[in-house]
PDB file of C-alpha atoms in Angstrom:
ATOM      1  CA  UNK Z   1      90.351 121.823  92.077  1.00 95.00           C
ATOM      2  CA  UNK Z   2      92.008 118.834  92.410  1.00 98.00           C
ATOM      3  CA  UNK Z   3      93.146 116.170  95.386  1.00 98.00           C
ATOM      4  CA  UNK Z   4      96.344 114.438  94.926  1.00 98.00           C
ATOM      5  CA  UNK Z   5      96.164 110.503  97.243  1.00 98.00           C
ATOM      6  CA  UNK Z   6      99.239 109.164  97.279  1.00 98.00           C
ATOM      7  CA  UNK Z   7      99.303 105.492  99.501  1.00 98.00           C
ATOM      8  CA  UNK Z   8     102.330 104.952 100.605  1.00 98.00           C
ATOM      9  CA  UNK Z   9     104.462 102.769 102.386  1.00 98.00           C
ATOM     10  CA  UNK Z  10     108.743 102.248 102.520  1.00 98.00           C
ATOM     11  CA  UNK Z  11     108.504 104.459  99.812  1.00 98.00           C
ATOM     12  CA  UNK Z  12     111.904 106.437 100.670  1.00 97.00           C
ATOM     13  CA  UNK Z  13     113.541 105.933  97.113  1.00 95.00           C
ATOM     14  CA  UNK Z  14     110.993 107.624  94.976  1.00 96.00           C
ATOM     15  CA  UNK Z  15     108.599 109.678  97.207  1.00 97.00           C
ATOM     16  CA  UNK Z  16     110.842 112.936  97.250  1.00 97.00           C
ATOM     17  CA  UNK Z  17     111.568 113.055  93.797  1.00 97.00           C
ATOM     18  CA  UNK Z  18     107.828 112.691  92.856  1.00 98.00           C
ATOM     19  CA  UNK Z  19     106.254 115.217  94.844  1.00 98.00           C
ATOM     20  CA  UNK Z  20     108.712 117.623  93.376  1.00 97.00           C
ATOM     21  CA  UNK Z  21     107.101 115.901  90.162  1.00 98.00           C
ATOM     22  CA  UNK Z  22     103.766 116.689  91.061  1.00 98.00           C
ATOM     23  CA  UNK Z  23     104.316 120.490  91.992  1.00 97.00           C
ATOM     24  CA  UNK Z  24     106.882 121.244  89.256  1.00 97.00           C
ATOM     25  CA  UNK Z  25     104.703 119.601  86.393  1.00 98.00           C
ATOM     26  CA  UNK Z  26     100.957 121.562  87.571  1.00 98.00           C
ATOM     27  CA  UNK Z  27      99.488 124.644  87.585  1.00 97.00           C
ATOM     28  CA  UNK Z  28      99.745 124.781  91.588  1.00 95.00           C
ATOM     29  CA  UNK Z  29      95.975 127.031  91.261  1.00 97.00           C
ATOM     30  CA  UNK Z  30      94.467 123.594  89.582  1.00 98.00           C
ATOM     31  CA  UNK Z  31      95.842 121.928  93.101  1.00 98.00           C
ATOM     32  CA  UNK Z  32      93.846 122.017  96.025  1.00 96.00           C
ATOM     33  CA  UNK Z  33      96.092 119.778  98.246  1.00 97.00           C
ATOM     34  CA  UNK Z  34      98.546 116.621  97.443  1.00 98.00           C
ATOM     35  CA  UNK Z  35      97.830 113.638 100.583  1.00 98.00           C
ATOM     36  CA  UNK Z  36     100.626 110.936 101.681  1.00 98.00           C
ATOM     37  CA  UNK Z  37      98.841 108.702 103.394  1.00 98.00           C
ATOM     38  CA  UNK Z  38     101.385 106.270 105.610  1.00 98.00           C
ATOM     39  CA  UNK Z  39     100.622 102.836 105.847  1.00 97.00           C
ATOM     40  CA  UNK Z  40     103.659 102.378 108.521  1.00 97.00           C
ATOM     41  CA  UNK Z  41     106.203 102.678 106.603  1.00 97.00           C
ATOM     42  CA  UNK Z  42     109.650 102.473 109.069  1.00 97.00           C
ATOM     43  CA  UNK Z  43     112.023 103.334 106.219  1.00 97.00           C
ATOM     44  CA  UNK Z  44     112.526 106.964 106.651  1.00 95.00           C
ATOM     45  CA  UNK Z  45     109.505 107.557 104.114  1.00 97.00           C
ATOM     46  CA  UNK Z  46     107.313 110.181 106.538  1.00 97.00           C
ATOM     47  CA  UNK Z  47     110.852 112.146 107.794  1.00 96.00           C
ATOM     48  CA  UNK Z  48     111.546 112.829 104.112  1.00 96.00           C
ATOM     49  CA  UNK Z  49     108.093 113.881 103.169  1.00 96.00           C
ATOM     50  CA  UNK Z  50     108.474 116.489 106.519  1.00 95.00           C
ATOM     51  CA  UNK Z  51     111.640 117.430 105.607  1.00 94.00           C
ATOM     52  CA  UNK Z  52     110.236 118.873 102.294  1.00 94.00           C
ATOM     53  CA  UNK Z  53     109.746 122.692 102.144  1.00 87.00           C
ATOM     54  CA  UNK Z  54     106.128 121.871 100.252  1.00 90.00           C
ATOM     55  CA  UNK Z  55     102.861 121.694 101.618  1.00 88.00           C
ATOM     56  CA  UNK Z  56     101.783 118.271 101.633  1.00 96.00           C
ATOM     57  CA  UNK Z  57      98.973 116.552 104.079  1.00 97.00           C
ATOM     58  CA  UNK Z  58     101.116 113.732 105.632  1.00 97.00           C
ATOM     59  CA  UNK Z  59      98.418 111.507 107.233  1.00 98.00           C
ATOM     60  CA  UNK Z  60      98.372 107.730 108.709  1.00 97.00           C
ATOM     61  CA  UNK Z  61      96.534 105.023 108.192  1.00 97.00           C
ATOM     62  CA  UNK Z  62      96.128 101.191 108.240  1.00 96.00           C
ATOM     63  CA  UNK Z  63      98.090  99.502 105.903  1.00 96.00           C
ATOM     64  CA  UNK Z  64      96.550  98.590 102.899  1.00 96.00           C
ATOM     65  CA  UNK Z  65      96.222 101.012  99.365  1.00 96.00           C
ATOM     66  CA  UNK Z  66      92.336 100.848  99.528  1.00 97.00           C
ATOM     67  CA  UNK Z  67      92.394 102.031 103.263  1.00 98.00           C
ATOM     68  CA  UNK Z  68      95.043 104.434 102.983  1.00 98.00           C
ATOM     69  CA  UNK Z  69      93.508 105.502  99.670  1.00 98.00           C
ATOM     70  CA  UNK Z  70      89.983 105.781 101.303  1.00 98.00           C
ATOM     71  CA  UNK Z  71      91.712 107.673 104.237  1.00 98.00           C
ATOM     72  CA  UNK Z  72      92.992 110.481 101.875  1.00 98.00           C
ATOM     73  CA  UNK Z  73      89.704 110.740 100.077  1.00 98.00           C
ATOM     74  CA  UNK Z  74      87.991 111.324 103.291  1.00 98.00           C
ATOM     75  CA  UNK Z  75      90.439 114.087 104.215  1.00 97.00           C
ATOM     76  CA  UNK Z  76      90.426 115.875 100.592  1.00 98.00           C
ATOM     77  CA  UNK Z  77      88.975 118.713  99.589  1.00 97.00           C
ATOM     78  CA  UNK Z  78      88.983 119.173  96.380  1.00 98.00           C
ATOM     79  CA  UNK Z  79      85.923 118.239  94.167  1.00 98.00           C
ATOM     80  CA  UNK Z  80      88.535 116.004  91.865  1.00 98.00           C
ATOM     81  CA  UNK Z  81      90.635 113.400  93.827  1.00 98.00           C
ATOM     82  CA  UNK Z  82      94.039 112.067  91.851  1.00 98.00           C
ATOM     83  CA  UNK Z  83      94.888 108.602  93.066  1.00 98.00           C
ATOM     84  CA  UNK Z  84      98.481 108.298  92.679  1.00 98.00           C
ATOM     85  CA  UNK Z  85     101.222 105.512  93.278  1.00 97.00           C
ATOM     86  CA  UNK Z  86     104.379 106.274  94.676  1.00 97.00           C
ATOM     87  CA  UNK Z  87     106.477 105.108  91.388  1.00 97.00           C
ATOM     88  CA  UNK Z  88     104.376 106.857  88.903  1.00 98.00           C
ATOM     89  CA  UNK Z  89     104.859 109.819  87.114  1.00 98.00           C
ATOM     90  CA  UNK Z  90     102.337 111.622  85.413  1.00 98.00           C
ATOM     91  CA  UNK Z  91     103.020 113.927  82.673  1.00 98.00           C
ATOM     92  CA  UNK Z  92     103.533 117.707  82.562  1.00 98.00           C
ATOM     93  CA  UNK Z  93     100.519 119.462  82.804  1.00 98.00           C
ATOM     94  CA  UNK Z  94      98.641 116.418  84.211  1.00 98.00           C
ATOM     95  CA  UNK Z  95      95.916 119.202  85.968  1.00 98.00           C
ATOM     96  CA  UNK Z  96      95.008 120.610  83.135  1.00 98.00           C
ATOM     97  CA  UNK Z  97      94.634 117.282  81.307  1.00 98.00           C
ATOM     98  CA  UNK Z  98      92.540 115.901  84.143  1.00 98.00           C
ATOM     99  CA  UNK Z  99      90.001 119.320  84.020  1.00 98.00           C
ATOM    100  CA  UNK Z 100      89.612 119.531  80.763  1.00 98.00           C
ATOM    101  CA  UNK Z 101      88.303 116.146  80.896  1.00 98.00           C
ATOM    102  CA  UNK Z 102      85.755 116.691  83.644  1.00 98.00           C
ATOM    103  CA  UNK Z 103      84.652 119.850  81.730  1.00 98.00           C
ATOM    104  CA  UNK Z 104      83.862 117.715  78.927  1.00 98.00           C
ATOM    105  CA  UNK Z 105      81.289 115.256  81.127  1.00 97.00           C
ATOM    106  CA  UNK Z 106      84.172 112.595  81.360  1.00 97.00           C
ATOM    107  CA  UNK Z 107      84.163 112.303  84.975  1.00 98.00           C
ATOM    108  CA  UNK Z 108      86.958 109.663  85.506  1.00 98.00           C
ATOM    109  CA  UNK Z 109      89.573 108.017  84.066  1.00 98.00           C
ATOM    110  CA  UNK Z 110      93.515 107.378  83.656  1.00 98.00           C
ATOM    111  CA  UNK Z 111      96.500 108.300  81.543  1.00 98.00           C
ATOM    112  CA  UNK Z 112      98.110 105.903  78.902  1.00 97.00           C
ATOM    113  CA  UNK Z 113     101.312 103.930  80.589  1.00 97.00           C
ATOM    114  CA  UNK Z 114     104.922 104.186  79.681  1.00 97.00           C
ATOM    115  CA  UNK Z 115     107.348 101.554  82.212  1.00 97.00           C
ATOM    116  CA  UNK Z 116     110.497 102.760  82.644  1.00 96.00           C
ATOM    117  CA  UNK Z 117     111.887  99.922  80.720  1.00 96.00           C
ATOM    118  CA  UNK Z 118     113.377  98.933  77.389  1.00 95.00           C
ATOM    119  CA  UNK Z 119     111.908  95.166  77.637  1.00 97.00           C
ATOM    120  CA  UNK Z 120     110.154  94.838  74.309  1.00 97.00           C
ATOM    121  CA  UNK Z 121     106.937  93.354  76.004  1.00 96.00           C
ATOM    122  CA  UNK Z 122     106.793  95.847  78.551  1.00 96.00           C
ATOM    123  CA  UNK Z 123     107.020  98.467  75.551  1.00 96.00           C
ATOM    124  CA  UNK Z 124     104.150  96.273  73.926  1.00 96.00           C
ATOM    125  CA  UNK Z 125     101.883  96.045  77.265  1.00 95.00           C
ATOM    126  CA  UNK Z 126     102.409 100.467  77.800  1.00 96.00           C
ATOM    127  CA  UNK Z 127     101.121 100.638  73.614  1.00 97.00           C
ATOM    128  CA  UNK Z 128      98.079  98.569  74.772  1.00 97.00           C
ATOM    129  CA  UNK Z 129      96.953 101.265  77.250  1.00 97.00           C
ATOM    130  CA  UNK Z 130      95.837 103.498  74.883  1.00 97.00           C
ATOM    131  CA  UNK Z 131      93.067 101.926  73.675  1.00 96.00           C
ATOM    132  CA  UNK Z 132      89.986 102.058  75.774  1.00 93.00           C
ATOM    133  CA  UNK Z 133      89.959  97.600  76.159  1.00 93.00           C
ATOM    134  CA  UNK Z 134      89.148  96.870  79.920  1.00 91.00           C
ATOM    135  CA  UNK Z 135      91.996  94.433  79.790  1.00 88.00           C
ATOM    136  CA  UNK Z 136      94.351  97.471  79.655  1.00 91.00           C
ATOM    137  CA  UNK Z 137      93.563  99.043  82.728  1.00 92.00           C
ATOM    138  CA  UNK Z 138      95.601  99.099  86.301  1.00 90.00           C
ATOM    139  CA  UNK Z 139      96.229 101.500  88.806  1.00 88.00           C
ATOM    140  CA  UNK Z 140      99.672 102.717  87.597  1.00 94.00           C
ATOM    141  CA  UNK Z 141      98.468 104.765  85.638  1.00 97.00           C
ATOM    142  CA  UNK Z 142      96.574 106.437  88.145  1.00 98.00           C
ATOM    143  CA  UNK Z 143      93.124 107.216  88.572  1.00 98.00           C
ATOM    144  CA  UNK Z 144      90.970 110.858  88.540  1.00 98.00           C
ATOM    145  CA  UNK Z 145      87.384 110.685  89.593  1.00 98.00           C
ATOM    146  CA  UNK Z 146      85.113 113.154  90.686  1.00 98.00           C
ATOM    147  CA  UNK Z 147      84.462 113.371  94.395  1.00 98.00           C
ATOM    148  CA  UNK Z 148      80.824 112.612  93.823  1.00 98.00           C
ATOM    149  CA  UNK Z 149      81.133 110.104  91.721  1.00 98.00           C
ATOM    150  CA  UNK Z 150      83.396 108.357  94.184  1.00 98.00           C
ATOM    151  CA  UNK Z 151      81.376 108.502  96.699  1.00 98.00           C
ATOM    152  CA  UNK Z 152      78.286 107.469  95.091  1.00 98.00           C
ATOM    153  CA  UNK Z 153      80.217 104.196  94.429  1.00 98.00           C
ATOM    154  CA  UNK Z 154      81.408 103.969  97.989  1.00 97.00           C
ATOM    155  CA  UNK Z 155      84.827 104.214  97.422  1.00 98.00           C
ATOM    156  CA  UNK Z 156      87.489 101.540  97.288  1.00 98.00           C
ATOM    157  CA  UNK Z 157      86.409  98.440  98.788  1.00 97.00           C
ATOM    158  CA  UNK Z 158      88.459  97.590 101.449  1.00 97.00           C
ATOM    159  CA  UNK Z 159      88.274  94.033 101.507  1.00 96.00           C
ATOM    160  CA  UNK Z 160      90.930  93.988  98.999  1.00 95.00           C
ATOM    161  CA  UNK Z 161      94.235  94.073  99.553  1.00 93.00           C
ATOM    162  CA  UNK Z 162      95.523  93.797  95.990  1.00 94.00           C
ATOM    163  CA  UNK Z 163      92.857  94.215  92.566  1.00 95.00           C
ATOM    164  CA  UNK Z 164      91.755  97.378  94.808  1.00 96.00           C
ATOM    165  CA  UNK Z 165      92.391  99.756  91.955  1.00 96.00           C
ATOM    166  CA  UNK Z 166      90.680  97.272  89.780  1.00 95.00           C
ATOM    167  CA  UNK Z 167      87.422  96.644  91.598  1.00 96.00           C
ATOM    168  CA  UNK Z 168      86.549 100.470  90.834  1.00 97.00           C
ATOM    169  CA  UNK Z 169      87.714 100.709  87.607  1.00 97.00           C
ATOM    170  CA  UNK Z 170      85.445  97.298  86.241  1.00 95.00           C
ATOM    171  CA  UNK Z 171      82.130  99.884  88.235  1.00 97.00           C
ATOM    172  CA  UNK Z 172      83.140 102.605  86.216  1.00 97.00           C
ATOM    173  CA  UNK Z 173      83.255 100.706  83.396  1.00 97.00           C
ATOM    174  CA  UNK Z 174      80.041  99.252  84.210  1.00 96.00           C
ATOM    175  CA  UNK Z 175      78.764 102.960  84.614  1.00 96.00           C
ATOM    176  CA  UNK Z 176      80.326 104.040  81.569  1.00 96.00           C
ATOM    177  CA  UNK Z 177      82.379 106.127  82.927  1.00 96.00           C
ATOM    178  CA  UNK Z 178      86.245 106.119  81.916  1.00 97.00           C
ATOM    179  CA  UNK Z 179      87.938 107.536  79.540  1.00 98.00           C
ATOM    180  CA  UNK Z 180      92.015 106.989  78.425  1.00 98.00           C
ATOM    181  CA  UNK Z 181      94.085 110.563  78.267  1.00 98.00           C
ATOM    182  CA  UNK Z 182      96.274 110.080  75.199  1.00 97.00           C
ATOM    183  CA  UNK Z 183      99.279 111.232  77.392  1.00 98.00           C
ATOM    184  CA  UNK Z 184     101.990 109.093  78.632  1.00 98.00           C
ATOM    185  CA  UNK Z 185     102.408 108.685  82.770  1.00 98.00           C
ATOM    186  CA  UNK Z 186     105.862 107.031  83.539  1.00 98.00           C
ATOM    187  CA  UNK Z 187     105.801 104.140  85.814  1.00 97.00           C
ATOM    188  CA  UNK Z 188     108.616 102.032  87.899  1.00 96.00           C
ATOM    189  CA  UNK Z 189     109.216  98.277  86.079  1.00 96.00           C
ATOM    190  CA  UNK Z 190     110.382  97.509  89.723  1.00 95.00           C
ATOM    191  CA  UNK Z 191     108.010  94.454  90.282  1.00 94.00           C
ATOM    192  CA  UNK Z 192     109.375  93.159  86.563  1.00 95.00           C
ATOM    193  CA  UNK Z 193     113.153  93.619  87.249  1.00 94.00           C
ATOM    194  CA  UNK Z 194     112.783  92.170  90.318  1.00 93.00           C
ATOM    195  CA  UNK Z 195     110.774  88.970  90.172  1.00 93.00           C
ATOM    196  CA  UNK Z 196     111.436  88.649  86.411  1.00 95.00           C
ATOM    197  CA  UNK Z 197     108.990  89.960  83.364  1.00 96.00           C
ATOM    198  CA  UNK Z 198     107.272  86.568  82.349  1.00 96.00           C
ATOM    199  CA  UNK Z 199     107.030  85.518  85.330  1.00 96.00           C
ATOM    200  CA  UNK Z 200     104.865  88.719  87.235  1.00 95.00           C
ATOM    201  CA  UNK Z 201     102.788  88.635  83.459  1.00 93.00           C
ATOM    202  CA  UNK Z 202     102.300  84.971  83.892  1.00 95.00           C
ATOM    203  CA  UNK Z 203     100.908  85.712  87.730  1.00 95.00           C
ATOM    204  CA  UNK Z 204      98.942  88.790  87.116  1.00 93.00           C
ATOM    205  CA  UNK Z 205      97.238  87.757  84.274  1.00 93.00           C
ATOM    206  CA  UNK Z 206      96.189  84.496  86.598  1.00 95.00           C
ATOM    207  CA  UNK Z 207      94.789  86.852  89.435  1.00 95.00           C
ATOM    208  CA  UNK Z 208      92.765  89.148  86.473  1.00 92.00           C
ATOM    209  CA  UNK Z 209      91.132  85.748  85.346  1.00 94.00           C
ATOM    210  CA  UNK Z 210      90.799  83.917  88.913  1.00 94.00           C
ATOM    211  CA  UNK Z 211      88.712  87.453  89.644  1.00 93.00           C
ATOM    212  CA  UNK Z 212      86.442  87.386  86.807  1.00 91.00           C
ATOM    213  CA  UNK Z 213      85.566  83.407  87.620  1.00 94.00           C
ATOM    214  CA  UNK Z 214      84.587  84.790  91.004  1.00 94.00           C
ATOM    215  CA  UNK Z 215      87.726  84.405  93.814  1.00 95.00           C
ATOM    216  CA  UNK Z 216      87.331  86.077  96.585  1.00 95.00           C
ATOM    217  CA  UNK Z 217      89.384  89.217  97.866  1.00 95.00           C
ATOM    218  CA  UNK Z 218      91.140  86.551 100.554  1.00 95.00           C
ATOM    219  CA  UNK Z 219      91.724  84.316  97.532  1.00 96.00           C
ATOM    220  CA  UNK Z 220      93.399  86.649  94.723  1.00 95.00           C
ATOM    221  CA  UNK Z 221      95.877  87.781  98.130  1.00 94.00           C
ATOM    222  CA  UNK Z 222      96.343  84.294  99.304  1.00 95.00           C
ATOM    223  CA  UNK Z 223      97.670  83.816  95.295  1.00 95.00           C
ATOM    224  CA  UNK Z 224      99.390  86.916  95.393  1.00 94.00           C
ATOM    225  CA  UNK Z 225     101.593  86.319  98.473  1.00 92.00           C
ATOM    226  CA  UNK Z 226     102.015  82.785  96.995  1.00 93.00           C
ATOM    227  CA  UNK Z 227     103.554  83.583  94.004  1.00 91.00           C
ATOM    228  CA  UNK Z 228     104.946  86.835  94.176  1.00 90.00           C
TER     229      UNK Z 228
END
């Protein structure tokens, strides 16, 4: 069975429409819960999600996604947990995908991208994610891992505020434990439409290589609220 995380935070313009998502794309048997996990969001975010005639685990948290992520997982139930963003959409039946996988001894991993965008790199960079490469990994296209094995890592590591999703993913791969679904999850090109495509490629390609010549958590967020 399998936990749906969702951090969230100001989240009002795409949280309804994806929970909808989640339950109208699943198997609801293959679901033991979906968690929102509220950073403080003071947009409306949490009245929507208890407006909804679903059952969904609404809990708070610090803000921050490896907090509110680590929150949920603490919470969950389910012997799968789903880590989710707000603006991504996974494809329909994303539960079976994800068990099938586990079945097989694959016990985490992602879908392959698609950005809601026409921009011919973005189109490029969503290609890329279906090859295996470290390189093309991120946390929009969300993340299943088996309870256990998340907890024998210790789950996200909370000194990050940004790279959070990242951190795990380079121990998994150091485990050898990931594997790529070849289906598409659709994600929001927000960050690109707003700041400009080159421009958040040109920055997040500079955190991915300040990390892996050893900056700290403070320093990749220091960058980060720098430049974008």
């Amino acid at each position: 069975m399998i936990s749906i995380i969702i951090p969230v935070l100001n989240e009002v313009k795409t949280i309804e429409e994806l929970l909808f998502h989640l339950v109208d794309c699943a198997d609801l048997k293959n679901i033991n819960e979906i968690i929102v996990v509220d950073g403080g969001s003071t947009d409306g975010t949490k009245n929507i999600i208890q407006s909804l005639d679903l059952k969904i685990k609404l809990l708070n948290s610090e803000k921050g996604r490896a907090k509110q992520m680590n929150t949920g997982s603490s919470f969950a139930t389910g012997d799968i947990l789903y880590f989710l963003h707000a603006d991504s959409f996974p494809p329909l039946n994303y539960d079976t995908h994800i068990i099938n996988e586990v079945k097989k001894g694959n016990n985490a991993g992602c879908f392959r991208l698609q950005f809601d965008s026409n921009h011919w790199w973005l189109k490029i960079a969503s290609w890329l994610t279906q090859f295996s490469w470290r390189a093309c990994r991120g946390g929009d296209q969300s993340q299943f891992i088996t309870k256990a094995l998340f907890e024998d890592i210790g789950g996200f590591d909370e000194t990050y505020t940004i790279y959070e999703d990242n951190i795990l993913i380079n121990e998994l791969y150091k485990r050898n434990e990931f594997v790529v679904i070849n289906k598409k999850i659709k994600t929001s090109a927000r960050l690109y439409k707003k700041h400009g495509v080159w421009k958040i490629q040109y920055h997040f390609l500079a955190i991915y290589l300040k990390r892996w010549n050893g900056a700290t958590a403070v320093e990749l967020y220091e960058y980060y609220k720098k430049h974008i």
